[in-house]
């Protein structure tokens, strides 16, 4: 089955799908996006994703190109036309096409693109053995709560991790506290088994997976706190892990080459991953 993309009102073969060269997303990164998991042919946690999309649009004063009800129809149609049972859906909205000028154009119409791809299964070795992270300075802007397509610092950070033989880079603010990964939220488990993740302020993206995992933690009765933690605290934590729509929940077993805990995925991390996978399955 060949891939189909939705581009500004039309379903097109993926290889021909294109936007205008003066799309403001292309010239100014003037747009927002969502990545939604498709599980069993259905979008997982669609409501929190659409709520975050609506919020990102409002924060940047970009008009919604259609109602959320209509967007749900487009999302289902892209899934259907691509025969996607398990995959990833990408939704992007830019401020539209206009002659290049920094200020908002008077007449541009927002441009919606929806694509999907088969999810590359998370590498089983990463699940079994956990992953390494490095730490890097957080050089991003002060509104990381907005899921904007301006991802250059994230791109550079992820590349640095790759070149250092690590899986992800945890970004560190000026106070020496971890904000988040380049495309994941960061978590630790302290020696008294308290799960810690940074509060959802403007320094991080409030991950939909983060919210789902917090719900699981509350439901299962684990102790947790939303607060910033330092790199030193992370290195001496009992366990650490990361979360995202694409990766689910992966154990972090080393930070800057220093082993976290036993250097193996910890028991609470494993348990939370199982609960998260059950949440994904039960949503079908
Ligand atoms: N933080 C950043 C910077 C991200 O880009 C992402 C996902 O793309 C996340 C966190 C995780 O968010 P979610 O769980 O909604 O995928």
GROMACS .gro file of C-alpha atoms in nm, residues 77-227:
model
  151
   77UNK     CA    1  -0.865   0.904   0.716
   78UNK     CA    2  -0.484   0.926   0.703
   79UNK     CA    3  -0.463   0.616   0.924
   80UNK     CA    4  -0.717   0.435   0.702
   81UNK     CA    5  -0.560   0.532   0.371
   82UNK     CA    6  -0.217   0.422   0.496
   83UNK     CA    7  -0.346   0.097   0.642
   84UNK     CA    8  -0.158   0.191   0.958
   85UNK     CA    9  -0.232  -0.054   1.242
   86UNK     CA   10   0.066   0.044   1.453
   87UNK     CA   11   0.256   0.355   1.368
   88UNK     CA   12   0.318   0.720   1.420
   89UNK     CA   13   0.105   1.007   1.299
   90UNK     CA   14   0.259   1.349   1.238
   91UNK     CA   15   0.035   1.658   1.247
   92UNK     CA   16   0.182   1.996   1.156
   93UNK     CA   17   0.019   2.337   1.132
   94UNK     CA   18   0.206   2.643   1.008
   95UNK     CA   19   0.089   3.003   0.995
   96UNK     CA   20   0.064   2.966   0.618
   97UNK     CA   21   0.213   3.096   0.295
   98UNK     CA   22   0.304   3.463   0.256
   99UNK     CA   23   0.576   3.689   0.112
  100UNK     CA   24   0.869   3.675   0.353
  101UNK     CA   25   0.827   3.924   0.636
  102UNK     CA   26   0.879   3.856   1.004
  103UNK     CA   27   0.551   4.007   1.128
  104UNK     CA   28   0.232   3.801   1.096
  105UNK     CA   29   0.087   3.820   0.744
  106UNK     CA   30  -0.251   3.990   0.717
  107UNK     CA   31  -0.412   3.727   0.499
  108UNK     CA   32  -0.230   3.392   0.529
  109UNK     CA   33  -0.431   3.080   0.597
  110UNK     CA   34  -0.284   2.814   0.826
  111UNK     CA   35  -0.154   2.506   0.644
  112UNK     CA   36  -0.225   2.160   0.788
  113UNK     CA   37  -0.017   1.855   0.700
  114UNK     CA   38  -0.088   1.507   0.836
  115UNK     CA   39   0.138   1.212   0.755
  116UNK     CA   40   0.184   0.870   0.904
  117UNK     CA   41   0.455   0.610   0.904
  118UNK     CA   42   0.494   0.262   1.033
  119UNK     CA   43   0.650   0.282   1.374
  120UNK     CA   44   0.995   0.138   1.382
  121UNK     CA   45   0.967  -0.096   1.676
  122UNK     CA   46   1.170   0.028   1.969
  123UNK     CA   47   1.500  -0.160   1.953
  124UNK     CA   48   1.454  -0.460   2.186
  125UNK     CA   49   1.817  -0.420   2.295
  126UNK     CA   50   1.737  -0.068   2.417
  127UNK     CA   51   1.442  -0.209   2.612
  128UNK     CA   52   1.643  -0.496   2.763
  129UNK     CA   53   1.971  -0.318   2.832
  130UNK     CA   54   1.857   0.043   2.872
  131UNK     CA   55   2.019   0.341   2.705
  132UNK     CA   56   2.302   0.587   2.767
  133UNK     CA   57   2.249   0.961   2.791
  134UNK     CA   58   2.492   1.250   2.792
  135UNK     CA   59   2.425   1.594   2.939
  136UNK     CA   60   2.452   1.917   2.738
  137UNK     CA   61   2.370   2.282   2.810
  138UNK     CA   62   2.009   2.371   2.731
  139UNK     CA   63   2.048   2.642   2.465
  140UNK     CA   64   1.678   2.658   2.370
  141UNK     CA   65   1.434   2.949   2.402
  142UNK     CA   66   1.218   3.014   2.708
  143UNK     CA   67   0.894   2.865   2.574
  144UNK     CA   68   0.976   2.497   2.545
  145UNK     CA   69   0.618   2.425   2.659
  146UNK     CA   70   0.506   2.514   2.305
  147UNK     CA   71   0.548   2.223   2.065
  148UNK     CA   72   0.698   2.438   1.792
  149UNK     CA   73   0.868   2.301   1.480
  150UNK     CA   74   1.178   2.510   1.570
  151UNK     CA   75   1.392   2.215   1.677
  152UNK     CA   76   1.747   2.312   1.584
  153UNK     CA   77   1.895   2.289   1.938
  154UNK     CA   78   1.723   1.951   1.974
  155UNK     CA   79   1.868   1.837   1.642
  156UNK     CA   80   2.219   1.945   1.744
  157UNK     CA   81   2.181   1.780   2.086
  158UNK     CA   82   2.064   1.450   1.945
  159UNK     CA   83   2.347   1.449   1.691
  160UNK     CA   84   2.597   1.517   1.969
  161UNK     CA   85   2.455   1.221   2.164
  162UNK     CA   86   2.486   1.001   1.857
  163UNK     CA   87   2.846   1.107   1.795
  164UNK     CA   88   2.925   1.038   2.163
  165UNK     CA   89   2.783   0.687   2.131
  166UNK     CA   90   2.480   0.777   2.348
  167UNK     CA   91   2.110   0.745   2.275
  168UNK     CA   92   1.984   1.079   2.404
  169UNK     CA   93   2.110   1.409   2.545
  170UNK     CA   94   1.961   1.548   2.865
  171UNK     CA   95   1.963   1.927   2.851
  172UNK     CA   96   2.075   2.118   3.158
  173UNK     CA   97   1.961   2.469   3.256
  174UNK     CA   98   2.179   2.746   3.400
  175UNK     CA   99   2.113   2.626   3.753
  176UNK     CA  100   2.256   2.285   3.669
  177UNK     CA  101   1.912   2.122   3.665
  178UNK     CA  102   1.802   1.877   3.396
  179UNK     CA  103   1.519   2.012   3.183
  180UNK     CA  104   1.447   1.724   2.943
  181UNK     CA  105   1.589   1.520   2.656
  182UNK     CA  106   1.597   1.643   2.297
  183UNK     CA  107   1.275   1.455   2.221
  184UNK     CA  108   1.192   1.289   2.553
  185UNK     CA  109   1.106   1.376   2.913
  186UNK     CA  110   1.359   1.289   3.186
  187UNK     CA  111   1.287   1.095   3.507
  188UNK     CA  112   1.479   0.956   3.804
  189UNK     CA  113   1.395   0.730   4.097
  190UNK     CA  114   1.560   0.836   4.426
  191UNK     CA  115   1.710   0.604   4.689
  192UNK     CA  116   1.379   0.617   4.882
  193UNK     CA  117   1.192   0.504   4.566
  194UNK     CA  118   1.037   0.842   4.489
  195UNK     CA  119   0.986   0.905   4.119
  196UNK     CA  120   1.099   1.256   4.021
  197UNK     CA  121   1.035   1.446   3.700
  198UNK     CA  122   1.060   1.817   3.635
  199UNK     CA  123   0.746   2.022   3.689
  200UNK     CA  124   0.572   2.114   3.362
  201UNK     CA  125   0.687   2.474   3.341
  202UNK     CA  126   0.794   2.665   3.031
  203UNK     CA  127   1.136   2.491   3.036
  204UNK     CA  128   0.995   2.160   2.915
  205UNK     CA  129   0.736   2.012   2.686
  206UNK     CA  130   0.460   1.859   2.894
  207UNK     CA  131   0.477   1.517   2.729
  208UNK     CA  132   0.157   1.324   2.672
  209UNK     CA  133   0.352   1.011   2.771
  210UNK     CA  134   0.473   1.200   3.080
  211UNK     CA  135   0.110   1.269   3.175
  212UNK     CA  136   0.007   0.907   3.114
  213UNK     CA  137   0.298   0.779   3.326
  214UNK     CA  138   0.214   1.025   3.607
  215UNK     CA  139  -0.143   0.891   3.601
  216UNK     CA  140  -0.011   0.535   3.628
  217UNK     CA  141   0.218   0.632   3.918
  218UNK     CA  142  -0.075   0.792   4.104
  219UNK     CA  143  -0.302   0.495   4.035
  220UNK     CA  144  -0.039   0.240   4.145
  221UNK     CA  145   0.030   0.443   4.458
  222UNK     CA  146   0.402   0.510   4.405
  223UNK     CA  147   0.552   0.812   4.568
  224UNK     CA  148   0.641   1.090   4.324
  225UNK     CA  149   0.724   1.456   4.307
  226UNK     CA  150   0.736   1.700   4.017
  227UNK     CA  151   1.051   1.908   4.071
   0.00000   0.00000   0.00000
